[in-house]
PDB file of C-alpha atoms (C1' of nucleotides) in Angstrom:
ATOM      1  CA  MET A   1      11.643 -43.664 -53.162  1.00  0.00           C
ATOM      2  CA  LYS A   2      10.715 -46.732 -51.436  1.00  0.00           C
ATOM      3  CA  ASP A   3       9.909 -48.948 -55.325  1.00  0.00           C
ATOM      4  CA  THR A   4      13.746 -48.180 -56.331  1.00  0.00           C
ATOM      5  CA  GLU A   5      15.061 -49.706 -53.073  1.00  0.00           C
ATOM      6  CA  ALA A   6      12.341 -52.864 -53.659  1.00  0.00           C
ATOM      7  CA  VAL A   7      14.227 -52.887 -56.697  1.00  0.00           C
ATOM      8  CA  PHE A   8      17.656 -52.710 -55.570  1.00  0.00           C
ATOM      9  CA  LEU A   9      17.168 -55.280 -52.985  1.00  0.00           C
ATOM     10  CA  PRO A  10      17.347 -58.551 -54.396  1.00  0.00           C
ATOM     11  CA  SER A  11      20.034 -58.094 -56.833  1.00  0.00           C
ATOM     12  CA  ARG A  12      22.056 -56.301 -53.992  1.00  0.00           C
ATOM     13  CA  ARG A  13      21.762 -59.648 -51.626  1.00  0.00           C
ATOM     14  CA  GLU A  14      22.642 -61.885 -54.104  1.00  0.00           C
ATOM     15  CA  HIS A  15      26.141 -59.353 -54.835  1.00  0.00           C
ATOM     16  CA  SER A  16      26.441 -59.821 -51.408  1.00  0.00           C
ATOM     17  CA  LYS A  17      26.280 -63.645 -51.316  1.00  0.00           C
ATOM     18  CA  GLU A  18      28.864 -63.206 -53.927  1.00  0.00           C
ATOM     19  CA  ILE A  19      31.291 -61.490 -52.057  1.00  0.00           C
ATOM     20  CA  SER A  20      30.751 -63.672 -49.129  1.00  0.00           C
ATOM     21  CA  GLU A  21      31.595 -66.245 -51.225  1.00  0.00           C
ATOM     22  CA  LYS A  22      34.617 -65.179 -52.261  1.00  0.00           C
ATOM     23  CA  ILE A  23      35.882 -64.205 -49.132  1.00  0.00           C
ATOM     24  CA  MET A  24      35.719 -66.973 -47.956  1.00  0.00           C
ATOM     25  CA  GLU A  25      37.975 -68.547 -49.729  1.00  0.00           C
ATOM     26  CA  LEU A  26      40.428 -66.212 -49.635  1.00  0.00           C
ATOM     27  CA  VAL A  27      39.710 -67.104 -45.516  1.00  0.00           C
ATOM     28  CA  LYS A  28      39.752 -70.625 -46.285  1.00  0.00           C
ATOM     29  CA  LYS A  29      43.665 -70.511 -47.591  1.00  0.00           C
ATOM     30  CA  TYR A  30      44.381 -69.673 -44.677  1.00  0.00           C
ATOM     31  CA  GLY A  31      43.375 -72.800 -41.871  1.00  0.00           C
ATOM     32  CA  GLU A  32      43.239 -75.770 -42.175  1.00  0.00           C
ATOM     33  CA  ARG A  33      39.100 -76.875 -41.704  1.00  0.00           C
ATOM     34  CA  MET A  34      35.961 -73.769 -42.189  1.00  0.00           C
ATOM     35  CA  GLU A  35      32.896 -74.044 -41.318  1.00  0.00           C
ATOM     36  CA  TYR A  36      30.661 -71.494 -43.415  1.00  0.00           C
ATOM     37  CA  ALA A  37      28.529 -70.086 -39.716  1.00  0.00           C
ATOM     38  CA  SER A  38      26.089 -67.778 -42.004  1.00  0.00           C
ATOM     39  CA  VAL A  39      26.707 -66.040 -45.116  1.00  0.00           C
ATOM     40  CA  ASP A  40      29.095 -62.834 -43.006  1.00  0.00           C
ATOM     41  CA  GLU A  41      30.786 -65.885 -40.143  1.00  0.00           C
ATOM     42  CA  ALA A  42      32.467 -68.829 -40.145  1.00  0.00           C
ATOM     43  CA  TYR A  43      34.659 -70.520 -37.942  1.00  0.00           C
ATOM     44  CA  LEU A  44      38.214 -72.193 -39.051  1.00  0.00           C
ATOM     45  CA  GLU A  45      40.571 -74.403 -37.623  1.00  0.00           C
ATOM     46  CA  ILE A  46      44.370 -73.329 -36.785  1.00  0.00           C
ATOM     47  CA  SER A  47      44.862 -75.438 -34.469  1.00  0.00           C
ATOM     48  CA  LYS A  48      47.392 -77.527 -36.237  1.00  0.00           C
ATOM     49  CA  LYS A  49      49.185 -75.085 -37.858  1.00  0.00           C
ATOM     50  CA  THR A  50      49.503 -72.494 -34.428  1.00  0.00           C
ATOM     51  CA  LYS A  51      49.829 -75.567 -31.725  1.00  0.00           C
ATOM     52  CA  GLY A  52      48.640 -73.390 -29.299  1.00  0.00           C
ATOM     53  CA  ASP A  53      50.576 -70.435 -30.414  1.00  0.00           C
ATOM     54  CA  TYR A  54      48.154 -67.093 -30.072  1.00  0.00           C
ATOM     55  CA  ASN A  55      50.703 -65.577 -31.441  1.00  0.00           C
ATOM     56  CA  LYS A  56      50.808 -66.836 -34.978  1.00  0.00           C
ATOM     57  CA  ALA A  57      47.030 -67.021 -33.954  1.00  0.00           C
ATOM     58  CA  LYS A  58      46.970 -63.111 -34.312  1.00  0.00           C
ATOM     59  CA  GLU A  59      49.237 -63.169 -37.173  1.00  0.00           C
ATOM     60  CA  ILE A  60      46.938 -64.482 -39.206  1.00  0.00           C
ATOM     61  CA  ALA A  61      44.289 -63.157 -38.048  1.00  0.00           C
ATOM     62  CA  GLU A  62      46.238 -59.440 -38.864  1.00  0.00           C
ATOM     63  CA  LYS A  63      46.659 -61.027 -42.204  1.00  0.00           C
ATOM     64  CA  ILE A  64      43.092 -62.938 -43.412  1.00  0.00           C
ATOM     65  CA  LYS A  65      41.656 -58.480 -42.534  1.00  0.00           C
ATOM     66  CA  LYS A  66      44.588 -57.191 -44.533  1.00  0.00           C
ATOM     67  CA  GLU A  67      43.518 -58.605 -47.098  1.00  0.00           C
ATOM     68  CA  ILE A  68      40.540 -58.604 -46.917  1.00  0.00           C
ATOM     69  CA  LEU A  69      41.062 -54.945 -46.978  1.00  0.00           C
ATOM     70  CA  LYS A  70      43.076 -54.789 -49.642  1.00  0.00           C
ATOM     71  CA  LYS A  71      41.352 -56.635 -51.921  1.00  0.00           C
ATOM     72  CA  PHE A  72      37.681 -56.548 -50.795  1.00  0.00           C
ATOM     73  CA  LYS A  73      37.689 -52.746 -48.981  1.00  0.00           C
ATOM     74  CA  LEU A  74      35.857 -53.984 -46.261  1.00  0.00           C
ATOM     75  CA  THR A  75      36.460 -54.685 -42.260  1.00  0.00           C
ATOM     76  CA  CYS A  76      35.898 -57.573 -40.294  1.00  0.00           C
ATOM     77  CA  SER A  77      35.942 -58.624 -36.586  1.00  0.00           C
ATOM     78  CA  VAL A  78      37.732 -61.616 -35.732  1.00  0.00           C
ATOM     79  CA  GLY A  79      37.828 -63.454 -32.281  1.00  0.00           C
ATOM     80  CA  ILE A  80      40.598 -66.038 -31.405  1.00  0.00           C
ATOM     81  CA  GLY A  81      39.719 -68.863 -28.957  1.00  0.00           C
ATOM     82  CA  PRO A  82      40.274 -72.683 -27.582  1.00  0.00           C
ATOM     83  CA  ASN A  83      36.929 -73.740 -29.343  1.00  0.00           C
ATOM     84  CA  LYS A  84      34.260 -72.393 -31.299  1.00  0.00           C
ATOM     85  CA  LEU A  85      31.780 -70.241 -28.875  1.00  0.00           C
ATOM     86  CA  ILE A  86      35.027 -68.376 -27.585  1.00  0.00           C
ATOM     87  CA  ALA A  87      35.157 -67.822 -30.367  1.00  0.00           C
ATOM     88  CA  LYS A  88      32.245 -66.604 -31.578  1.00  0.00           C
ATOM     89  CA  ILE A  89      31.984 -64.325 -28.310  1.00  0.00           C
ATOM     90  CA  ALA A  90      35.639 -62.707 -28.855  1.00  0.00           C
ATOM     91  CA  SER A  91      34.766 -61.919 -32.542  1.00  0.00           C
ATOM     92  CA  ASP A  92      31.337 -60.433 -31.328  1.00  0.00           C
ATOM     93  CA  PHE A  93      33.249 -58.324 -28.352  1.00  0.00           C
ATOM     94  CA  GLN A  94      35.294 -55.601 -30.443  1.00  0.00           C
ATOM     95  CA  LYS A  95      32.527 -54.176 -33.952  1.00  0.00           C
ATOM     96  CA  PRO A  96      33.460 -53.479 -36.252  1.00  0.00           C
ATOM     97  CA  ASN A  97      36.809 -54.000 -37.507  1.00  0.00           C
ATOM     98  CA  GLY A  98      38.123 -56.336 -34.115  1.00  0.00           C
ATOM     99  CA  LEU A  99      40.422 -58.257 -33.258  1.00  0.00           C
ATOM    100  CA  THR A 100      40.461 -60.383 -29.909  1.00  0.00           C
ATOM    101  CA  ILE A 101      41.863 -63.154 -28.413  1.00  0.00           C
ATOM    102  CA  VAL A 102      41.282 -64.776 -25.687  1.00  0.00           C
ATOM    103  CA  LYS A 103      44.206 -67.717 -24.678  1.00  0.00           C
ATOM    104  CA  SER A 104      42.303 -70.820 -22.346  1.00  0.00           C
ATOM    105  CA  ARG A 105      43.903 -69.462 -18.654  1.00  0.00           C
ATOM    106  CA  GLU A 106      41.867 -65.800 -19.912  1.00  0.00           C
ATOM    107  CA  VAL A 107      38.453 -67.365 -20.529  1.00  0.00           C
ATOM    108  CA  LYS A 108      37.328 -67.002 -17.037  1.00  0.00           C
ATOM    109  CA  LYS A 109      38.256 -63.707 -16.916  1.00  0.00           C
ATOM    110  CA  PHE A 110      37.075 -63.064 -20.005  1.00  0.00           C
ATOM    111  CA  LEU A 111      33.610 -64.579 -19.739  1.00  0.00           C
ATOM    112  CA  ASP A 112      32.302 -63.691 -15.982  1.00  0.00           C
ATOM    113  CA  PRO A 113      31.838 -59.750 -16.229  1.00  0.00           C
ATOM    114  CA  LEU A 114      30.089 -60.195 -20.392  1.00  0.00           C
ATOM    115  CA  LYS A 115      25.891 -60.308 -19.476  1.00  0.00           C
ATOM    116  CA  VAL A 116      24.712 -63.462 -20.129  1.00  0.00           C
ATOM    117  CA  ASP A 117      23.148 -62.499 -23.975  1.00  0.00           C
ATOM    118  CA  LYS A 118      26.793 -62.609 -25.059  1.00  0.00           C
ATOM    119  CA  ILE A 119      25.710 -66.524 -25.549  1.00  0.00           C
ATOM    120  CA  PRO A 120      24.988 -67.076 -28.792  1.00  0.00           C
ATOM    121  CA  GLY A 121      21.947 -68.374 -27.800  1.00  0.00           C
ATOM    122  CA  ILE A 122      20.662 -67.070 -24.692  1.00  0.00           C
ATOM    123  CA  GLY A 123      17.704 -63.520 -26.160  1.00  0.00           C
ATOM    124  CA  LYS A 124      15.715 -62.364 -24.992  1.00  0.00           C
ATOM    125  CA  LYS A 125      13.297 -64.243 -23.607  1.00  0.00           C
ATOM    126  CA  LYS A 126      16.454 -66.385 -21.482  1.00  0.00           C
ATOM    127  CA  LYS A 127      18.163 -63.095 -20.499  1.00  0.00           C
ATOM    128  CA  GLU A 128      14.848 -61.812 -18.683  1.00  0.00           C
ATOM    129  CA  LYS A 129      14.313 -65.332 -17.010  1.00  0.00           C
ATOM    130  CA  LEU A 130      17.423 -64.955 -15.988  1.00  0.00           C
ATOM    131  CA  ILE A 131      17.653 -62.033 -14.870  1.00  0.00           C
ATOM    132  CA  GLU A 132      14.006 -62.234 -11.977  1.00  0.00           C
ATOM    133  CA  ILE A 133      16.057 -64.376 -10.263  1.00  0.00           C
ATOM    134  CA  ASN A 134      19.046 -62.151 -10.351  1.00  0.00           C
ATOM    135  CA  ILE A 135      21.165 -63.183 -12.866  1.00  0.00           C
ATOM    136  CA  MET A 136      22.188 -60.831 -15.309  1.00  0.00           C
ATOM    137  CA  THR A 137      26.913 -61.716 -15.467  1.00  0.00           C
ATOM    138  CA  ILE A 138      27.968 -65.448 -16.910  1.00  0.00           C
ATOM    139  CA  LYS A 139      29.516 -65.433 -13.270  1.00  0.00           C
ATOM    140  CA  GLU A 140      26.528 -64.605 -11.715  1.00  0.00           C
ATOM    141  CA  LEU A 141      25.701 -67.239 -14.122  1.00  0.00           C
ATOM    142  CA  LYS A 142      27.625 -70.195 -12.844  1.00  0.00           C
ATOM    143  CA  LYS A 143      26.047 -70.476  -9.174  1.00  0.00           C
ATOM    144  CA  LEU A 144      22.560 -71.651 -10.638  1.00  0.00           C
ATOM    145  CA  THR A 145      23.809 -76.207 -10.982  1.00  0.00           C
ATOM    146  CA  LYS A 146      22.507 -77.834 -14.133  1.00  0.00           C
ATOM    147  CA  LYS A 147      19.817 -79.315 -12.812  1.00  0.00           C
ATOM    148  CA  LEU A 148      18.818 -75.810 -11.991  1.00  0.00           C
ATOM    149  CA  LEU A 149      19.405 -74.977 -15.395  1.00  0.00           C
ATOM    150  CA  LYS A 150      17.549 -77.718 -16.716  1.00  0.00           C
ATOM    151  CA  GLU A 151      15.084 -77.796 -15.217  1.00  0.00           C
ATOM    152  CA  GLN A 152      14.144 -74.541 -16.373  1.00  0.00           C
ATOM    153  CA  PHE A 153      15.543 -73.951 -19.807  1.00  0.00           C
ATOM    154  CA  GLY A 154      15.374 -78.049 -20.850  1.00  0.00           C
ATOM    155  CA  GLU A 155      17.573 -80.922 -21.153  1.00  0.00           C
ATOM    156  CA  LYS A 156      19.694 -79.057 -23.718  1.00  0.00           C
ATOM    157  CA  ILE A 157      19.725 -75.658 -23.555  1.00  0.00           C
ATOM    158  CA  GLY A 158      19.991 -76.455 -19.721  1.00  0.00           C
ATOM    159  CA  ALA A 159      23.261 -78.597 -20.299  1.00  0.00           C
ATOM    160  CA  PHE A 160      24.545 -76.299 -22.745  1.00  0.00           C
ATOM    161  CA  MET A 161      24.000 -73.424 -20.728  1.00  0.00           C
ATOM    162  CA  TYR A 162      25.545 -74.404 -17.775  1.00  0.00           C
ATOM    163  CA  ASN A 163      28.958 -75.704 -19.606  1.00  0.00           C
ATOM    164  CA  ALA A 164      28.691 -72.249 -21.549  1.00  0.00           C
ATOM    165  CA  ALA A 165      28.694 -70.707 -18.478  1.00  0.00           C
ATOM    166  CA  ARG A 166      32.578 -71.463 -18.484  1.00  0.00           C
ATOM    167  CA  GLY A 167      33.607 -71.414 -21.547  1.00  0.00           C
ATOM    168  CA  ILE A 168      32.886 -75.363 -21.675  1.00  0.00           C
ATOM    169  CA  ASP A 169      32.420 -75.822 -25.717  1.00  0.00           C
ATOM    170  CA  GLU A 170      33.655 -79.661 -27.662  1.00  0.00           C
ATOM    171  CA  LYS A 171      31.628 -78.836 -30.854  1.00  0.00           C
ATOM    172  CA  GLU A 172      33.350 -79.334 -33.823  1.00  0.00           C
ATOM    173  CA  LEU A 173      33.151 -77.474 -36.861  1.00  0.00           C
ATOM    174  CA  VAL A 174      31.081 -78.569 -39.462  1.00  0.00           C
ATOM    175  CA  GLU A 175      32.838 -78.456 -43.222  1.00  0.00           C
ATOM    176  CA  GLU A 176      29.890 -79.492 -45.376  1.00  0.00           C
ATOM    177  CA  LYS A 177      26.596 -78.588 -43.372  1.00  0.00           C
ATOM    178  CA  GLU A 178      23.472 -79.628 -45.860  1.00  0.00           C
ATOM    179  CA  GLN A 179      20.549 -77.477 -45.464  1.00  0.00           C
ATOM    180  CA  LYS A 180      17.497 -78.499 -43.797  1.00  0.00           C
ATOM    181  CA  GLN A 181      14.909 -76.311 -45.341  1.00  0.00           C
ATOM    182  CA  ILE A 182      13.512 -73.931 -47.708  1.00  0.00           C
ATOM    183  CA  SER A 183      11.696 -71.125 -46.474  1.00  0.00           C
ATOM    184  CA  ARG A 184       9.967 -67.749 -47.958  1.00  0.00           C
ATOM    185  CA  ILE A 185       7.338 -65.794 -46.458  1.00  0.00           C
ATOM    186  CA  SER A 186       5.769 -62.275 -46.407  1.00  0.00           C
ATOM    187  CA  THR A 187       4.128 -59.571 -45.192  1.00  0.00           C
ATOM    188  CA  LEU A 188       0.240 -59.452 -46.063  1.00  0.00           C
ATOM    189  CA  LYS A 189      -0.961 -56.025 -48.065  1.00  0.00           C
ATOM    190  CA  GLU A 190      -3.467 -55.774 -45.516  1.00  0.00           C
ATOM    191  CA  ASN A 191      -4.692 -58.498 -42.596  1.00  0.00           C
ATOM    192  CA  THR A 192      -6.210 -60.828 -43.909  1.00  0.00           C
ATOM    193  CA  LEU A 193      -8.448 -64.768 -43.626  1.00  0.00           C
ATOM    194  CA  ASN A 194      -9.179 -64.767 -47.061  1.00  0.00           C
ATOM    195  CA  LEU A 195      -7.588 -67.876 -48.718  1.00  0.00           C
ATOM    196  CA  THR A 196      -8.710 -67.100 -52.218  1.00  0.00           C
ATOM    197  CA  GLU A 197      -5.482 -63.399 -51.074  1.00  0.00           C
ATOM    198  CA  ILE A 198      -3.397 -66.418 -48.881  1.00  0.00           C
ATOM    199  CA  VAL A 199      -3.255 -68.609 -51.770  1.00  0.00           C
ATOM    200  CA  LYS A 200      -2.098 -65.751 -54.201  1.00  0.00           C
ATOM    201  CA  GLU A 201       0.489 -64.354 -51.832  1.00  0.00           C
ATOM    202  CA  ILE A 202       1.448 -68.031 -51.037  1.00  0.00           C
ATOM    203  CA  GLU A 203       1.563 -68.151 -54.798  1.00  0.00           C
ATOM    204  CA  LYS A 204       5.245 -65.636 -55.165  1.00  0.00           C
ATOM    205  CA  HIS A 205       6.786 -68.416 -52.675  1.00  0.00           C
ATOM    206  CA  ILE A 206       5.531 -71.447 -55.089  1.00  0.00           C
ATOM    207  CA  ILE A 207       7.393 -69.956 -57.982  1.00  0.00           C
ATOM    208  CA  GLU A 208      11.176 -69.038 -56.118  1.00  0.00           C
ATOM    209  CA  LEU A 209      10.953 -72.460 -54.246  1.00  0.00           C
ATOM    210  CA  GLU A 210      10.300 -74.078 -57.549  1.00  0.00           C
ATOM    211  CA  ASN A 211      12.818 -72.575 -58.878  1.00  0.00           C
ATOM    212  CA  GLU A 212      15.592 -73.892 -55.739  1.00  0.00           C
ATOM    213  CA  ILE A 213      13.650 -77.147 -56.158  1.00  0.00           C
ATOM    214  CA  ASN A 214      14.752 -77.319 -60.283  1.00  0.00           C
ATOM    215  CA  GLU A 215      18.359 -76.139 -59.740  1.00  0.00           C
ATOM    216  CA  ARG A 216      18.567 -77.692 -57.091  1.00  0.00           C
ATOM    217  CA  LYS A 217      17.481 -80.781 -58.016  1.00  0.00           C
ATOM    218  CA  ILE A 218      16.065 -81.796 -54.537  1.00  0.00           C
ATOM    219  CA  GLU A 219      13.437 -83.189 -53.144  1.00  0.00           C
ATOM    220  CA  PHE A 220      11.147 -82.840 -50.189  1.00  0.00           C
ATOM    221  CA  LYS A 221       9.124 -84.463 -47.054  1.00  0.00           C
ATOM    222  CA  THR A 222       7.252 -82.491 -45.868  1.00  0.00           C
ATOM    223  CA  ILE A 223       5.254 -79.409 -46.635  1.00  0.00           C
ATOM    224  CA  GLY A 224       4.223 -76.913 -43.950  1.00  0.00           C
ATOM    225  CA  VAL A 225       2.589 -73.263 -43.891  1.00  0.00           C
ATOM    226  CA  ILE A 226       2.796 -70.928 -41.521  1.00  0.00           C
ATOM    227  CA  GLY A 227       0.990 -67.653 -41.132  1.00  0.00           C
ATOM    228  CA  ILE A 228       1.497 -64.354 -38.188  1.00  0.00           C
ATOM    229  CA  ASP A 229      -1.256 -63.101 -37.322  1.00  0.00           C
ATOM    230  CA  SER A 230      -1.643 -59.260 -36.723  1.00  0.00           C
ATOM    231  CA  LYS A 231      -0.473 -59.853 -32.463  1.00  0.00           C
ATOM    232  CA  ILE A 232       2.854 -61.220 -33.930  1.00  0.00           C
ATOM    233  CA  LYS A 233       1.660 -64.951 -32.723  1.00  0.00           C
ATOM    234  CA  THR A 234       3.004 -67.873 -35.102  1.00  0.00           C
ATOM    235  CA  HIS A 235       0.579 -70.521 -36.164  1.00  0.00           C
ATOM    236  CA  THR A 236       1.465 -73.251 -38.599  1.00  0.00           C
ATOM    237  CA  LYS A 237       0.774 -76.738 -39.878  1.00  0.00           C
ATOM    238  CA  SER A 238       2.849 -79.411 -41.662  1.00  0.00           C
ATOM    239  CA  LYS A 239       1.918 -82.469 -43.104  1.00  0.00           C
ATOM    240  CA  THR A 240       4.874 -85.133 -43.884  1.00  0.00           C
ATOM    241  CA  LEU A 241       3.927 -87.234 -46.049  1.00  0.00           C
ATOM    242  CA  ASP A 242       4.561 -90.471 -47.064  1.00  0.00           C
ATOM    243  CA  GLN A 243       6.932 -90.128 -49.753  1.00  0.00           C
ATOM    244  CA  TYR A 244      10.061 -87.893 -51.118  1.00  0.00           C
ATOM    245  CA  THR A 245       8.479 -85.154 -54.126  1.00  0.00           C
ATOM    246  CA  ASP A 246       9.708 -82.298 -56.294  1.00  0.00           C
ATOM    247  CA  ASN A 247       5.776 -82.468 -57.322  1.00  0.00           C
ATOM    248  CA  ILE A 248       4.727 -78.432 -57.517  1.00  0.00           C
ATOM    249  CA  GLU A 249       1.271 -79.258 -57.818  1.00  0.00           C
ATOM    250  CA  LEU A 250       1.295 -81.224 -54.596  1.00  0.00           C
ATOM    251  CA  LEU A 251       3.052 -78.869 -53.051  1.00  0.00           C
ATOM    252  CA  LYS A 252       0.373 -76.109 -54.315  1.00  0.00           C
ATOM    253  CA  LYS A 253      -1.756 -78.503 -53.486  1.00  0.00           C
ATOM    254  CA  THR A 254      -1.578 -79.012 -50.007  1.00  0.00           C
ATOM    255  CA  SER A 255      -0.359 -75.771 -48.944  1.00  0.00           C
ATOM    256  CA  GLU A 256      -3.748 -74.950 -49.727  1.00  0.00           C
ATOM    257  CA  GLU A 257      -5.352 -77.216 -47.646  1.00  0.00           C
ATOM    258  CA  LEU A 258      -3.161 -76.388 -44.279  1.00  0.00           C
ATOM    259  CA  PHE A 259      -4.111 -72.694 -45.435  1.00  0.00           C
ATOM    260  CA  LYS A 260      -7.637 -73.978 -45.301  1.00  0.00           C
ATOM    261  CA  GLY A 261      -6.802 -75.455 -41.837  1.00  0.00           C
ATOM    262  CA  LEU A 262      -5.337 -72.930 -40.716  1.00  0.00           C
ATOM    263  CA  THR A 263      -7.331 -70.805 -41.014  1.00  0.00           C
ATOM    264  CA  SER A 264     -10.341 -72.322 -39.849  1.00  0.00           C
ATOM    265  CA  GLU A 265      -8.640 -72.367 -36.924  1.00  0.00           C
ATOM    266  CA  LEU A 266      -7.898 -68.313 -36.108  1.00  0.00           C
ATOM    267  CA  ASP A 267     -10.717 -65.676 -35.556  1.00  0.00           C
ATOM    268  CA  ILE A 268      -7.773 -63.764 -35.257  1.00  0.00           C
ATOM    269  CA  LYS A 269      -6.768 -61.802 -38.831  1.00  0.00           C
ATOM    270  CA  LEU A 270      -3.218 -63.247 -40.669  1.00  0.00           C
ATOM    271  CA  ARG A 271      -0.673 -60.333 -41.443  1.00  0.00           C
ATOM    272  CA  ARG A 272       1.828 -62.478 -42.482  1.00  0.00           C
ATOM    273  CA  VAL A 273       1.569 -66.017 -44.555  1.00  0.00           C
ATOM    274  CA  GLY A 274       4.678 -68.576 -45.778  1.00  0.00           C
ATOM    275  CA  ILE A 275       5.526 -71.568 -47.257  1.00  0.00           C
ATOM    276  CA  LYS A 276       8.169 -74.591 -46.548  1.00  0.00           C
ATOM    277  CA  ILE A 277       9.669 -77.389 -47.299  1.00  0.00           C
ATOM    278  CA  GLU A 278      11.562 -79.939 -45.459  1.00  0.00           C
ATOM    279  CA  LYS A 279      13.025 -83.191 -45.584  1.00  0.00           C
ATOM    280  CA  LEU A 280      15.167 -82.543 -47.923  1.00  0.00           C
ATOM    281  CA  ARG A 281      17.168 -84.717 -50.121  1.00  0.00           C
ATOM    282  CA  GLU A 282      19.118 -84.929 -53.200  1.00  0.00           C
ATOM    283  CA  LYS A 283      16.946 -86.297 -55.809  1.00  0.00           C
ATOM    284  CA  GLN A 284      17.465 -89.377 -56.744  1.00  0.00           C
ATOM    285  CA  GLN A 285      18.517 -91.187 -59.844  1.00  0.00           C
ATOM    286  CA  GLN A 286      16.344 -91.814 -62.018  1.00  0.00           C
ATOM    287  CA  LYS A 287      15.049 -95.802 -60.826  1.00  0.00           C
ATOM    288  CA  SER A 288      15.904 -97.892 -64.424  1.00  0.00           C
ATOM    289  CA  LEU A 289      13.319 -99.951 -65.085  1.00  0.00           C
ATOM    290  CA  PHE A 290      15.192-103.578 -63.018  1.00  0.00           C
ATOM    291  CA  GLU A 291      14.577-101.160 -60.204  1.00  0.00           C
ATOM    292  CA  PHE A 292      11.078-100.779 -60.439  1.00  0.00           C
TER     293      PHE A 292
ATOM    294  C1'  DT B   1      10.002 -92.629 -31.964  1.00  0.00           C
ATOM    295  C1'  DC B   2       8.298 -89.776 -35.413  1.00  0.00           C
ATOM    296  C1'  DC B   3       5.206 -86.185 -36.023  1.00  0.00           C
ATOM    297  C1'  DT B   4       3.039 -82.207 -35.514  1.00  0.00           C
ATOM    298  C1'  DC B   5       2.947 -76.928 -33.452  1.00  0.00           C
ATOM    299  C1'  DG B   6       4.944 -73.166 -31.739  1.00  0.00           C
ATOM    300  C1'  DA B   7       8.863 -70.447 -29.834  1.00  0.00           C
ATOM    301  C1'  DA B   8      13.698 -69.033 -29.320  1.00  0.00           C
ATOM    302  C1'  DT B   9      17.326 -67.107 -32.289  1.00  0.00           C
ATOM    303  C1'  DC B  10      20.000 -65.221 -35.413  1.00  0.00           C
ATOM    304  C1'  DC B  11      20.857 -63.287 -39.459  1.00  0.00           C
TER     305       DC B  11
ATOM    306  C1'  DC C   1      15.294 -50.941 -37.134  1.00  0.00           C
ATOM    307  C1'  DC C   2      12.450 -53.814 -39.411  1.00  0.00           C
ATOM    308  C1'  DA C   3      12.373 -57.649 -42.306  1.00  0.00           C
ATOM    309  C1'  DC C   4      12.908 -62.291 -44.069  1.00  0.00           C
ATOM    310  C1'  DC C   5      14.797 -66.922 -43.118  1.00  0.00           C
ATOM    311  C1'  DT C   6      16.864 -70.812 -40.565  1.00  0.00           C
ATOM    312  C1'  DT C   7      18.116 -73.741 -36.865  1.00  0.00           C
ATOM    313  C1'  DT C   8      16.587 -75.930 -33.304  1.00  0.00           C
ATOM    314  C1'  DC C   9      14.735 -77.498 -29.023  1.00  0.00           C
ATOM    315  C1'  DG C  10      10.344 -78.778 -26.330  1.00  0.00           C
ATOM    316  C1'  DA C  11       6.087 -80.329 -25.217  1.00  0.00           C
ATOM    317  C1'  DG C  12       2.016 -83.305 -26.014  1.00  0.00           C
ATOM    318  C1'  DG C  13       0.539 -86.313 -29.589  1.00  0.00           C
ATOM    319  C1'  DA C  14       0.132 -90.580 -31.974  1.00  0.00           C
TER     320       DA C  14
END
DNA sequence: TCCTCGAATCC
DNA sequence: CCACCTTTCGAGGA
């Protein structure tokens, strides 16, 4: 049984990605601009079309939901709001198959009673830290000063939390996001620190990366390896090359060296190992002799 | 200011 | 719920 599942998983993922792309295409026609947030999430800008009329926005949302249901037999959840943050929280509000509208003047009323972790970016850790100081809801979160939030959570995250609690989000839609890294990670059959075993596992990932690198004609400048030990602690090592490359042998060699360094510093066995390339760019035009 | 490492988040 | 994947941030050092 397990084997069967394993065989079907990759193809199913491919398939769902295809469907996702078709749905995204469909959605995009309803707005002015769209941001692909993930395989099953997108932001659609309709402010010009609706000119702030939420009734119009609602009609659009209903049409989208209907068309997706008809063409793909799938339901989806939609959130409508004055900015991406509110739209996102609204879309999470009723799931599945929801449609939540939050007008500008309703933002405060909508956010106040929600638990802090409804804000995207506030997960388990920040939630716990806030609970420590008796902050559970967004209304309570607003009692904290920007200064305190920055001290406790850092400059950027603190400012973000301060604004998010007030429904403030000025971020524009990003239509074309460029991917910044490609990684693969997997769980070992048995935990180990043995370099040969690890390299064997990483070999598989490198083959996958090689395909992607070739298909997309990209180059990378940084190579990183990651190990997660039996206590679920993360260990990483990375190396930035002095030039961009698409050399797979170099990727192999470098990752092995990085793992050599990584494992030598550890006395706890690794459970999962992975590899990543970052600082990506389109492969440059072949240099002409002249340029060379 | 860049690099490295790790934590946290999300899907 | 877990495994996997991506991104972003922060700290510390070069």
